Short mmCIF file of C-alpha atoms and ligand atoms in Angstrom, two decimals:
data_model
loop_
_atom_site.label_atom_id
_atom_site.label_comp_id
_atom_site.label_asym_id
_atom_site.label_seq_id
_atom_site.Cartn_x
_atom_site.Cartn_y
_atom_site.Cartn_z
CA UNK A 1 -9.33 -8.60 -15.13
CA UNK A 2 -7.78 -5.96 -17.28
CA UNK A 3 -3.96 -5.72 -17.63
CA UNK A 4 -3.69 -2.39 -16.49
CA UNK A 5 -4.43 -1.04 -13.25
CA UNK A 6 -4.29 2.13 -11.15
CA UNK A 7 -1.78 3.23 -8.88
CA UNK A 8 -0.48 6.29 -6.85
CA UNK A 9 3.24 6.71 -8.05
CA UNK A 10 5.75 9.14 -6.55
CA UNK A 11 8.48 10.24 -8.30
CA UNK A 12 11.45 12.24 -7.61
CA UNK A 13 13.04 14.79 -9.87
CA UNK A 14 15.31 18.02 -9.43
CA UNK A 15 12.35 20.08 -8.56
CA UNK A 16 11.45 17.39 -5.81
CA UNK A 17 9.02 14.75 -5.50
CA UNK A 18 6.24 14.50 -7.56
CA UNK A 19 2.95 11.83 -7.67
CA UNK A 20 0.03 11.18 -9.88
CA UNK A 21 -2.15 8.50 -10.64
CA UNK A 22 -0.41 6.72 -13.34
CA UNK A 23 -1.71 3.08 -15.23
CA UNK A 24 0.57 0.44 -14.62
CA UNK A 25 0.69 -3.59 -15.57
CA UNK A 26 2.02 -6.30 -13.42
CA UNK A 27 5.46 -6.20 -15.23
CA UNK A 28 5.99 -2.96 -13.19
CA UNK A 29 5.32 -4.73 -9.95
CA UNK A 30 8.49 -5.70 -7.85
CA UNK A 31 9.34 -9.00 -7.07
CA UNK A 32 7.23 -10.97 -4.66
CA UNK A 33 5.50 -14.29 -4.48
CA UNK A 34 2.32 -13.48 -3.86
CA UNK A 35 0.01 -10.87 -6.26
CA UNK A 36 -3.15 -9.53 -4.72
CA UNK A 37 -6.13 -7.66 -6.33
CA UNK A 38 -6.46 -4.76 -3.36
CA UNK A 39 -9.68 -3.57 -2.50
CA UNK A 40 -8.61 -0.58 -0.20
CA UNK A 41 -5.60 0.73 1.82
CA UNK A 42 -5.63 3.84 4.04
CA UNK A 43 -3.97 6.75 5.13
CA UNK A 44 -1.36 6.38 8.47
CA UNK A 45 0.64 9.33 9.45
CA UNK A 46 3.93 8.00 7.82
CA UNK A 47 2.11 7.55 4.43
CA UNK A 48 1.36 11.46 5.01
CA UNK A 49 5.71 11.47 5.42
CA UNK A 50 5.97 9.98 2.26
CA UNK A 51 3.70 11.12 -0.07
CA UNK A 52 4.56 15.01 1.30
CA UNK A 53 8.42 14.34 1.29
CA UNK A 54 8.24 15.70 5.01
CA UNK A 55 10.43 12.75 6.01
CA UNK A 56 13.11 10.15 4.11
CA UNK A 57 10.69 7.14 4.14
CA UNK A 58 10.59 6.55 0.22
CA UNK A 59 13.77 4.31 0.22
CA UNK A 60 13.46 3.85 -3.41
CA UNK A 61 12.12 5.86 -6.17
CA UNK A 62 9.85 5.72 -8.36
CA UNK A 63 7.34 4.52 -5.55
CA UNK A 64 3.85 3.06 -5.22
CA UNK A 65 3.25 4.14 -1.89
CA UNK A 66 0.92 3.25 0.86
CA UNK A 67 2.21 1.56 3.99
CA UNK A 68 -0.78 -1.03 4.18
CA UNK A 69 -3.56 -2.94 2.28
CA UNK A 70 -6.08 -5.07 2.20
CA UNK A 71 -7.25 -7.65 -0.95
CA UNK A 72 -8.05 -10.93 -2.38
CA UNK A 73 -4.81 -13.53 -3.59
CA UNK A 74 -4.98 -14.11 -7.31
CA UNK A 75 -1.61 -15.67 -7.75
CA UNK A 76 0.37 -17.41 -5.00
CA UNK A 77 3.66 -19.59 -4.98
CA UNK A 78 3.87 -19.41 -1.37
CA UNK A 79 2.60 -22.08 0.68
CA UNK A 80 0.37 -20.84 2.97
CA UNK A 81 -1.76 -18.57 0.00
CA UNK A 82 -4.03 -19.61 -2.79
CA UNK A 83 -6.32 -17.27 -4.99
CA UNK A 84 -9.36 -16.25 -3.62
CA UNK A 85 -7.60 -15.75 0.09
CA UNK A 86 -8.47 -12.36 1.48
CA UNK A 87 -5.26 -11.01 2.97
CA UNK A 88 -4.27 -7.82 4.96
CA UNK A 89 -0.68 -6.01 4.81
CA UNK A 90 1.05 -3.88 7.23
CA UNK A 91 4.38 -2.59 7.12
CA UNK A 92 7.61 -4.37 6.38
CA UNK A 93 8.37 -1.54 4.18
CA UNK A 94 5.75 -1.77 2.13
CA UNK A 95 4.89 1.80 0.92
CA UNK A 96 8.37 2.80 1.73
CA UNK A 97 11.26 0.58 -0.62
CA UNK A 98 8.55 -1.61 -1.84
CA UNK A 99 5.48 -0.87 -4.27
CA UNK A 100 2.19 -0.34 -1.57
CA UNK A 101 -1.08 -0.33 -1.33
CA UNK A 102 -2.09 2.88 -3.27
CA UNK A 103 -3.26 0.78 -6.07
CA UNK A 104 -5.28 -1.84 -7.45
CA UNK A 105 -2.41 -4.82 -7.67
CA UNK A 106 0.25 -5.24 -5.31
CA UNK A 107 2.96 -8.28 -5.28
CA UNK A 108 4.56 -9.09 -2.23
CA UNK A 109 6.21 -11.87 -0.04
CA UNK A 110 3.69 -14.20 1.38
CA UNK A 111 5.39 -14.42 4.41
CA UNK A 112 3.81 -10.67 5.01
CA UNK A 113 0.85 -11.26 4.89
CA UNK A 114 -1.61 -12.15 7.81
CA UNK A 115 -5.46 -13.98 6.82
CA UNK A 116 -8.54 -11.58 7.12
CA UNK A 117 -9.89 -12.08 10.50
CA UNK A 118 -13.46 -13.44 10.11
CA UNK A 119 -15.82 -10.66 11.09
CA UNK A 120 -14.19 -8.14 9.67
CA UNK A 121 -14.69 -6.95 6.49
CA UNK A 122 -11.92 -5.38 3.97
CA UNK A 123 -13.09 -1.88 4.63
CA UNK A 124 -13.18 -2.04 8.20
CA UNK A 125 -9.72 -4.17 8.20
CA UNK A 126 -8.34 -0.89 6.46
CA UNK A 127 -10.42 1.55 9.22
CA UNK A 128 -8.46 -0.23 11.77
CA UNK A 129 -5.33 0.02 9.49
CA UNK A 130 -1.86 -0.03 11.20
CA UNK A 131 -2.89 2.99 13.62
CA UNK A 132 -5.34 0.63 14.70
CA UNK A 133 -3.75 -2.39 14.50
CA UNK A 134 -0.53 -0.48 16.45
CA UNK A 135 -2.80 0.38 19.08
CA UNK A 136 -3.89 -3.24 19.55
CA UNK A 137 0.45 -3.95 20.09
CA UNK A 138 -0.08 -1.27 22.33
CA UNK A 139 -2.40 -2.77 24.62
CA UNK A 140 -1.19 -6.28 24.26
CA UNK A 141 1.54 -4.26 25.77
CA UNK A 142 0.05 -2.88 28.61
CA UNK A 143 -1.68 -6.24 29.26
CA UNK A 144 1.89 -8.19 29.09
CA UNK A 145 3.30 -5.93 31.80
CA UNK A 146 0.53 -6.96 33.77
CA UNK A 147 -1.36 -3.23 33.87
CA UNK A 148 -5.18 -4.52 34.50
CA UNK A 149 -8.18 -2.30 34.64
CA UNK A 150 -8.28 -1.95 38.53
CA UNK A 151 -4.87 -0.32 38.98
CA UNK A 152 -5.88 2.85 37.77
CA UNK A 153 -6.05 4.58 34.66
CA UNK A 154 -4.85 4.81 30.51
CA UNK A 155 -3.72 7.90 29.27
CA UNK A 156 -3.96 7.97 25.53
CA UNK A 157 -2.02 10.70 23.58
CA UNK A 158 -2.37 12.12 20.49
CA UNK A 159 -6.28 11.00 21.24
CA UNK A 160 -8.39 12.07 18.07
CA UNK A 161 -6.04 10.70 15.84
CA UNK A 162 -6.00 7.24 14.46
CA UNK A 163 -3.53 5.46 17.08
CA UNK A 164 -5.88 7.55 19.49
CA UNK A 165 -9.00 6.87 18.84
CA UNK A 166 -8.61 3.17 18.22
CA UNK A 167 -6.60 2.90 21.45
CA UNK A 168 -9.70 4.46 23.32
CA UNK A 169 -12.12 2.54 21.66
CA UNK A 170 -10.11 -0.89 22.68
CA UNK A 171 -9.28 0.03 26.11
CA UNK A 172 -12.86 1.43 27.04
CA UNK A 173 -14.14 -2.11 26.03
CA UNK A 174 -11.53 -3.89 27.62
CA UNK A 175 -12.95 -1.88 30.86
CA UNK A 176 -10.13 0.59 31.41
CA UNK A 177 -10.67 3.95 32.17
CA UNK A 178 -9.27 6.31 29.58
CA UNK A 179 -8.00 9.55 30.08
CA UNK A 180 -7.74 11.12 26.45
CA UNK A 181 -4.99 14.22 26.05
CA UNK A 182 -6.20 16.41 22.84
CA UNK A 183 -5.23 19.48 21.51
CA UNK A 184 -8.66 19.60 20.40
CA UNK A 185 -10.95 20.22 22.72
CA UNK A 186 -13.84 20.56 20.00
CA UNK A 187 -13.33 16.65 19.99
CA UNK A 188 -14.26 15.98 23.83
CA UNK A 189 -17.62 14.77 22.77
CA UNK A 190 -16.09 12.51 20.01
CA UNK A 191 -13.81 10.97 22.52
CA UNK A 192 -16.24 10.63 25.15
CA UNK A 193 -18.57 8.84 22.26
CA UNK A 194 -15.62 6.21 21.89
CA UNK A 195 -15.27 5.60 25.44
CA UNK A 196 -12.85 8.40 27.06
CA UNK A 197 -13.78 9.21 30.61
CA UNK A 198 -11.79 12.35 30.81
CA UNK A 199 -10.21 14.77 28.36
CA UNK A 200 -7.07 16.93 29.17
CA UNK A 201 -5.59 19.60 26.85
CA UNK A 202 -2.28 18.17 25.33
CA UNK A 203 -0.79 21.71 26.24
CA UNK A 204 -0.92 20.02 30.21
CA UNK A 205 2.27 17.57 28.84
CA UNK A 206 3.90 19.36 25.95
CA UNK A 207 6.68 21.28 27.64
CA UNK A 208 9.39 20.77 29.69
CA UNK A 209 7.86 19.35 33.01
CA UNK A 210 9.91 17.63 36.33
CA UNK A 211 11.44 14.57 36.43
CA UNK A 212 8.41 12.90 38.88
CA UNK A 213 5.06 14.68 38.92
CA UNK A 214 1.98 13.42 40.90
CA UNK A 215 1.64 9.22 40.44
CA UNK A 216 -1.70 9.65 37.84
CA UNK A 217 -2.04 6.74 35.87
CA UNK A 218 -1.36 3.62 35.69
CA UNK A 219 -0.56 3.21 31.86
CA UNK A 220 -0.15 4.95 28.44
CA UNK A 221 -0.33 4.55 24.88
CA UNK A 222 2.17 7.54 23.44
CA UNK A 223 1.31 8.42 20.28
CA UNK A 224 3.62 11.97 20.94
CA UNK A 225 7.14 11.23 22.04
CA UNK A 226 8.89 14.19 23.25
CA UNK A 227 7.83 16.46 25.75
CA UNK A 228 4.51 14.42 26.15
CA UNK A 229 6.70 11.30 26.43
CA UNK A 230 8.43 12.48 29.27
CA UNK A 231 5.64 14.12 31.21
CA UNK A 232 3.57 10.83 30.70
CA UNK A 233 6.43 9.22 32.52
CA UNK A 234 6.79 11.41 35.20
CA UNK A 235 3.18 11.03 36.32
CA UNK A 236 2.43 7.01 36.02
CA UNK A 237 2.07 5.35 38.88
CA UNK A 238 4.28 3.08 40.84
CA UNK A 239 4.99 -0.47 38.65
CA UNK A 240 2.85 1.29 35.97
CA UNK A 241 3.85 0.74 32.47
CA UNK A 242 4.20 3.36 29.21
CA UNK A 243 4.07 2.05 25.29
CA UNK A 244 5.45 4.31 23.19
CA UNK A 245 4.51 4.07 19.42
CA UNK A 246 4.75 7.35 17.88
CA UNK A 247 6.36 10.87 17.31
CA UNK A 248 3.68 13.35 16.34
CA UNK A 249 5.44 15.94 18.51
CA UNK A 250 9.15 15.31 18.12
CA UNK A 251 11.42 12.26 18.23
CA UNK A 252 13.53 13.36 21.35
CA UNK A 253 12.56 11.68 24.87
CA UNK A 254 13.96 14.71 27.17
CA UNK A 255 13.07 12.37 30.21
CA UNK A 256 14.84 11.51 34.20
CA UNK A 257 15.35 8.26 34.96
CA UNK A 258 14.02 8.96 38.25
CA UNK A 259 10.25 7.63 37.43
CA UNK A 260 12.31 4.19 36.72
CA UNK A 261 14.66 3.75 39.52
CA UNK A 262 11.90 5.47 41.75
CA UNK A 263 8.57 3.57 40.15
CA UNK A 264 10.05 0.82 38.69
CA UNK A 265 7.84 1.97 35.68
CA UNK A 266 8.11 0.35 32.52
CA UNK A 267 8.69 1.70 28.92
CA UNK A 268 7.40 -0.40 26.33
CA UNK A 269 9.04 0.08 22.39
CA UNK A 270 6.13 -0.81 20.38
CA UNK A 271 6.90 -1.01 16.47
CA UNK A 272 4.34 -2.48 13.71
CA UNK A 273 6.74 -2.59 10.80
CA UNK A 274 8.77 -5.45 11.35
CA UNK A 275 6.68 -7.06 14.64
CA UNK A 276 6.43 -11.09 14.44
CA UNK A 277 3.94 -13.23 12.21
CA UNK A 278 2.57 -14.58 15.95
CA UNK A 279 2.34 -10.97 17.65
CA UNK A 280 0.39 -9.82 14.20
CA UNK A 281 -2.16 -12.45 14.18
CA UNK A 282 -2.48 -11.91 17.66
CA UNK A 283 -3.08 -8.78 17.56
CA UNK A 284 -5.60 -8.87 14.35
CA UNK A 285 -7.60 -11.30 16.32
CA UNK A 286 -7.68 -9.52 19.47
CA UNK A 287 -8.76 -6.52 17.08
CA UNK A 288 -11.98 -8.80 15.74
CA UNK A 289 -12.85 -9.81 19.35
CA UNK A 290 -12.39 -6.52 21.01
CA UNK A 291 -12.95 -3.68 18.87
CA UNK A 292 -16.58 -2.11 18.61
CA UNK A 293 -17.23 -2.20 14.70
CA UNK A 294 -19.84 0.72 15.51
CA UNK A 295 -17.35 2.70 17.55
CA UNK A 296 -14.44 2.27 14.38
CA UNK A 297 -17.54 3.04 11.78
CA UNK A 298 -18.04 6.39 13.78
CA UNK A 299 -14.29 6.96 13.62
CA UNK A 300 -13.64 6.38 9.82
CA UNK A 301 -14.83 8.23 6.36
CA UNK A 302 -13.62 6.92 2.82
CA UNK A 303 -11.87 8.72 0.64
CA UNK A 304 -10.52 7.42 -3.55
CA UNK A 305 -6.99 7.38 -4.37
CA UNK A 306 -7.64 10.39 -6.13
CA UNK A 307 -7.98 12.13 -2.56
CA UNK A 308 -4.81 10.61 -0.65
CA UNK A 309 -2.64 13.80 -2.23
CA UNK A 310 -4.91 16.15 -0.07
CA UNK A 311 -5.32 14.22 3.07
CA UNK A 312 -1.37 13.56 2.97
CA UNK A 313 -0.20 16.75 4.80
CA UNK A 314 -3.74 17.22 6.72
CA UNK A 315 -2.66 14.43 8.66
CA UNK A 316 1.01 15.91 10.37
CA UNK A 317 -0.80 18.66 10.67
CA UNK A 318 -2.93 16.80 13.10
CA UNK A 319 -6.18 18.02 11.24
CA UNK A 320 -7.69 14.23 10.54
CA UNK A 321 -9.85 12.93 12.91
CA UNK A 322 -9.82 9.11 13.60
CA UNK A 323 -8.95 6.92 10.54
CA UNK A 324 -9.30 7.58 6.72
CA UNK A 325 -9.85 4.37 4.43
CA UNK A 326 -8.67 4.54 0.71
CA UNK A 327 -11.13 2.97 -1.36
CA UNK A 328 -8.72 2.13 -4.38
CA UNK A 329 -11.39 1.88 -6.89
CA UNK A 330 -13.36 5.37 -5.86
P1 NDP B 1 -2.55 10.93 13.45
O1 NDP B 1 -2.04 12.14 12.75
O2 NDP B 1 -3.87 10.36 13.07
O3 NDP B 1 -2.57 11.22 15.03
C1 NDP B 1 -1.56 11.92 15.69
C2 NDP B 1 -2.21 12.82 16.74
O4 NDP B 1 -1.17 13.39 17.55
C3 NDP B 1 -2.94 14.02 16.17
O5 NDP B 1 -4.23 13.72 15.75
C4 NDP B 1 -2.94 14.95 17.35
O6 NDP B 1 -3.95 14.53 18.26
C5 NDP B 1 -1.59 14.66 18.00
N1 NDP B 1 -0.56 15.62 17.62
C6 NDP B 1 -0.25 16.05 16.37
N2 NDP B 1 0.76 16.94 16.40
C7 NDP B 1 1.08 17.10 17.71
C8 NDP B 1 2.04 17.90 18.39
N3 NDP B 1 2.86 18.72 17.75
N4 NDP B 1 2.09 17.81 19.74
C9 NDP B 1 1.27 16.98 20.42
N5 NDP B 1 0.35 16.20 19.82
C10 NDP B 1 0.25 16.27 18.47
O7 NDP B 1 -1.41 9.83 13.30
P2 NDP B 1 -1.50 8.26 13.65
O8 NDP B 1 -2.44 8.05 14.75
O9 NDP B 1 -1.62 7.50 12.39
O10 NDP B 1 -0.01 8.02 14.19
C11 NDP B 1 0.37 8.58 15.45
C12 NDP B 1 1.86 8.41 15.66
O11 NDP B 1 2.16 7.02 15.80
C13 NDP B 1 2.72 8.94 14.52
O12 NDP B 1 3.87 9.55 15.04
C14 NDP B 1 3.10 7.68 13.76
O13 NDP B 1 4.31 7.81 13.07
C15 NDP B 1 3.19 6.67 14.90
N6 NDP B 1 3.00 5.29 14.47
C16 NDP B 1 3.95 4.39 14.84
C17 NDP B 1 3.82 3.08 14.52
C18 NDP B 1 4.83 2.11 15.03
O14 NDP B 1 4.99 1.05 14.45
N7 NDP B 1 5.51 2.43 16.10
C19 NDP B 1 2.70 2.61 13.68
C20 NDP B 1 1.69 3.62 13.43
C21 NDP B 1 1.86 4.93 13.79
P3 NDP B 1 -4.88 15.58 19.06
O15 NDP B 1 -5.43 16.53 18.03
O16 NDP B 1 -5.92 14.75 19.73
O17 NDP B 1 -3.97 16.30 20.05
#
């Protein structure tokens, strides 16, 4: 193994933030217990934040960056990891105060880290990614409050993108019936191909709508906040429940209370970054059992590390379609 390896590094100077592809050695790597050789990471929409500057996520400068990763151990002083493991990352800040996945060496704390699942391999683990692995907390979710397939139907916001289209995927296997809101209606046949029933135009829940609409479904996954957020919750059946995970159309919730003191609907936080060990390898082995490997194939290209800079502000522009893997050494 050489001593040297390549990384994505941001950097911030007067003119703003900069970030190139820079060789670094394991003496630049921050402190962790664990070093892993990584194999691929991918593109989520709050590595498009950071390596655009759109939002405050880089906590710490300069930054490897690259919220999530999969590799093989080669040095471990934790107990539960030993070289040759094959390990996957999400969150915990990775990518945002600590050096990511955007390269070929990462060192981190063991207690991150959650085992491969067996059955999927290191390029599909980073297809799934934490979009996909955030849509699994999602339905865990729904399924925790109880929502099952014969109450009625899923919305899914923010449906081609990655939370989307990994959502659909799950939930059309698990024998819901999806309802997928796009703004892209040139995607209807790539949604229906994953397992949507229906497609609506997002435009149906982006503005200011009434407290309680029509009782439509009888879940969500809410990869929009906002508007969307609000309408989603004005329409969901009685005892129905929401999970909200994401912010592609603002971070306000301009919502009545009325669908929960009138429903008794539920609103379910979901976050990835900081979830439990136990929800994580829950939900990574749900994702082996019940995710259609053909279905996430269809959903994924690959791109190298030399093409993350590009894809970065594609993705808040909502121009990506399903999931992008990072093959670190393309
Ligand atoms: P993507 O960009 O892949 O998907 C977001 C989708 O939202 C777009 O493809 C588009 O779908 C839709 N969208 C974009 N802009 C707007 C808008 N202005 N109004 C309405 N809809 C819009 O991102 P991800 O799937 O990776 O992430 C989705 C969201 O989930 C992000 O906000 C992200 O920060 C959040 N997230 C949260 C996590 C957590 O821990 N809570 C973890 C992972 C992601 P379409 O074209 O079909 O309309």
């Amino acid at each position: 193994m050489s001593d040297t390896f390549r990384a994505i590094q941001l950097s911030k100077t007067d003119d703003g933030q900069t970030s190139a592809i820079v060789d670094l050695t394991e003496n630049d790597l921050m402190e962790g217990d664990v070093t892993v050789e990584v194999s691929h990471s991918t593109i989520n929409y709050k590595d498009g934040l950071a390596m655009t500057g759109a939002a405050p996520v880089v906590r710490t400068w300069p930054l490897v960056p690259g919220i999530d990763f999969v590799g093989t151990v080669t040095k471990s002083e934790h107990a539960n990891w030993k070289a040759g493991d094959q390990v996957v990352l999400n969150g915990w800040g990775v990518g945002e105060s600590h050096f990511g996945g955007y390269a070929q060496r990462a060192r981190v704390k063991g207690d991150w880290l959650v085992a491969l699942p067996d059955g999927i391999s290191p390029a599909r683990a980073m297809a799934i990614g934490t979009a996909g692995y955030t849509a699994m907390l999602c339905v865990l979710g729904l399924e925790r409050q109880g929502v099952k397939p014969s109450d009625g139907d899923i919305i899914v916001t923010g449906a081609a993108g990655g939370v989307g289209s990994v959502s659909i995927a799950l939930l059309a296997k698990l024998g819901y019936k999806v309802i997928a809101s796009t703004g892209r209606a040139s995607e209807a046949d790539y949604l229906k191909s994953l397992g949507a029933s229906e497609i609506i135009d997002r435009n149906e829940l982006s503005s200011p709508g009434r407290p309680m609409g029509k009782e439509r479904w009888a879940g969500a996954v809410d990869a929009v906040g906002s508007h969307t957020l609000a309408n989603v919750i004005a329409q969901t059946k009685y005892g129905g429940a929401v999970t909200a995970c994401g912010l592609a159309q603002g971070m306000d919730l301009p919502a009545s209370v009325a669908p929960f003191i009138l429903r008794g609907i539920q609103l379910i936080g979901i976050d990835s970054v900081n979830a439990p060990l136990e929800l994580r390898q829950q939900a990574w082995s749900r994702l082996a059992s019940d995710l259609d490997m053909d279905k996430l194939d269809a959903m994924t290209q690959s791109v190298g590390l030399g093409d993350v800079a590009d894809f970065a502000p594609k993705i808040l522009a909502g121009q990506v379609r399903g999931r992008i893997v990072v093959d670190v050494n393309a």
